[in-house]
Amino acid sequence: MSSSSLPSIKRLTEDLLFAYALQIEHGLVTSEKVAAQAPELWRDLAWIGLEKFELLERVSKNLGTTDDPLNATLVQYDFGEDRNSIHKCKPDDDIERLVRQSNIEGPGLNTEDLRFLCDVCRQVRPIIPTLWRKDEALRKDLKEPRKHVSTLNELFWLSRWKSIISDSVAHEAKSIEGNAKSVDWSFECNPDTRTTHHLNLEVKFITASIADAVHGLDLFLDSALQGLKDKFPSIYTSALNIVCYTVFVSDAHLLDKLAKKVLDNFPGVDCVLTWIPTLDPPYCIHKGWRKDDQSKKALVNQLFVSPGICDIRWMPLLFPNLSALPEQHLALSRLKASRKFAR
């Protein structure tokens, strides 16, 4: 994407101020600081070089009440992903296919939240100065539409740790010599001058959980382990080996099952952290531990910076009006009755 195809810095500034309006209103950030991010974000986008970057219509909605309004604002951008376009629905699609996330549009699927993009870029610039706007492999992952959102989530999770030694950060690094595959991030933290701790992170953005949140299905557990094989050591090591998930379901029992599934299958993994972006802190983070390792549990709690109120995301979603498709209106009625599905 050439710089000439990007929005002007003026337009980017205006949309950022709208996207951060709720935070500005409540004194969580100043309009001056938001405006100052526009030129930096513009440079980030010019470096990434998305073939398509289009700012979409601004969205505002009162998530509170008439007497106590909470006017959430959202600016989405289209980054060129079309797998999830509802316009790809076909009249002869079966009902089970229609209700999956492949026929839902929204942030994290075929569009993304401009504020999330800005936050992630701002947070990682000082953490990875040798990689940001310099590393070609990272740029390609951010540029590729099918990897763009997942890579943003990888960067978000990287930013959640205290006292990272910038020179130690490696992208796509082996967690242990001889491993067949690499983890997303490997780095060291030194919370005090005497001790350094090595961390390996693997990040998974489970898009199927968006369908779970909308439709009440349990799809994402089946995909939780995909891609983890051969990434971590097969035995206990001194490093902190952590799997991080971004999901949109908040059922604690289900998230316990997710963590147990990972820990049971991968003895070298010490902890499973799950972020539910739509929930308030501290409920937005779910942690799964090995019960017999209290020292690593204490260390993770010491080093991890839990997402705060500014990280809450509003995720409006669009999905097909199934009753408008000629072959599906009866199936929709059955689906509503059996799953209490609300359009």
PDB file of N, CA and C in Angstrom, residues 37-38 41 45 58 80 96 128 138 146 152 176 180 267 277 322:
ATOM      1  N   GLN A  37      -0.823  10.639  18.493  1.00  0.00           N
ATOM      2  CA  GLN A  37      -0.596   9.287  17.985  1.00  0.00           C
ATOM      3  C   GLN A  37      -0.856   9.167  16.485  1.00  0.00           C
ATOM      4  N   ALA A  38      -1.625  10.090  15.924  1.00  0.00           N
ATOM      5  CA  ALA A  38      -2.009   9.977  14.517  1.00  0.00           C
ATOM      6  C   ALA A  38      -0.809   9.928  13.568  1.00  0.00           C
ATOM      7  N   LEU A  41       0.931   6.524  13.985  1.00  0.00           N
ATOM      8  CA  LEU A  41       0.137   5.431  13.421  1.00  0.00           C
ATOM      9  C   LEU A  41       0.184   5.476  11.900  1.00  0.00           C
ATOM     10  N   LEU A  45       1.358   2.401   9.507  1.00  0.00           N
ATOM     11  CA  LEU A  45       0.559   1.864   8.407  1.00  0.00           C
ATOM     12  C   LEU A  45       1.322   1.930   7.090  1.00  0.00           C
ATOM     13  N   ARG A  58     -18.198   5.770  11.131  1.00  0.00           N
ATOM     14  CA  ARG A  58     -18.139   5.797  12.603  1.00  0.00           C
ATOM     15  C   ARG A  58     -19.430   5.259  13.202  1.00  0.00           C
ATOM     16  N   GLY A  80      -8.953  -5.775   4.067  1.00  0.00           N
ATOM     17  CA  GLY A  80      -8.881  -6.589   2.869  1.00  0.00           C
ATOM     18  C   GLY A  80      -9.250  -8.044   3.035  1.00  0.00           C
ATOM     19  N   GLU A  96     -26.406 -24.833   9.596  1.00  0.00           N
ATOM     20  CA  GLU A  96     -25.239 -24.944  10.466  1.00  0.00           C
ATOM     21  C   GLU A  96     -24.079 -24.136   9.907  1.00  0.00           C
ATOM     22  N   ILE A 128       9.999  -3.294  21.129  1.00  0.00           N
ATOM     23  CA  ILE A 128      10.760  -3.965  20.067  1.00  0.00           C
ATOM     24  C   ILE A 128      11.332  -2.940  19.074  1.00  0.00           C
ATOM     25  N   LEU A 138       7.959  -9.697  10.352  1.00  0.00           N
ATOM     26  CA  LEU A 138       6.854  -9.136  11.133  1.00  0.00           C
ATOM     27  C   LEU A 138       5.964  -8.273  10.243  1.00  0.00           C
ATOM     28  N   ARG A 146      -5.021 -12.402   6.121  1.00  0.00           N
ATOM     29  CA  ARG A 146      -5.413 -13.553   6.934  1.00  0.00           C
ATOM     30  C   ARG A 146      -4.578 -13.699   8.201  1.00  0.00           C
ATOM     31  N   LEU A 152      -1.702  -8.802  15.352  1.00  0.00           N
ATOM     32  CA  LEU A 152      -1.997  -7.741  16.320  1.00  0.00           C
ATOM     33  C   LEU A 152      -2.187  -8.330  17.719  1.00  0.00           C
ATOM     34  N   ILE A 176      13.326 -24.130  22.720  1.00  0.00           N
ATOM     35  CA  ILE A 176      14.412 -24.973  23.197  1.00  0.00           C
ATOM     36  C   ILE A 176      15.116 -25.564  21.973  1.00  0.00           C
ATOM     37  N   ALA A 180      11.001 -28.542  16.761  1.00  0.00           N
ATOM     38  CA  ALA A 180      10.683 -28.488  15.339  1.00  0.00           C
ATOM     39  C   ALA A 180      10.093 -27.147  14.933  1.00  0.00           C
ATOM     40  N   PRO A 267       3.265 -31.127  28.558  1.00  0.00           N
ATOM     41  CA  PRO A 267       3.882 -31.060  29.886  1.00  0.00           C
ATOM     42  C   PRO A 267       4.828 -29.883  30.070  1.00  0.00           C
ATOM     43  N   PRO A 277     -11.821  -9.865  25.713  1.00  0.00           N
ATOM     44  CA  PRO A 277     -11.737  -8.408  25.560  1.00  0.00           C
ATOM     45  C   PRO A 277     -13.000  -7.637  25.900  1.00  0.00           C
ATOM     46  N   LEU A 322     -31.229 -14.508   8.266  1.00  0.00           N
ATOM     47  CA  LEU A 322     -31.418 -15.806   7.635  1.00  0.00           C
ATOM     48  C   LEU A 322     -32.826 -15.974   7.073  1.00  0.00           C
TER      49      LEU A 322
END
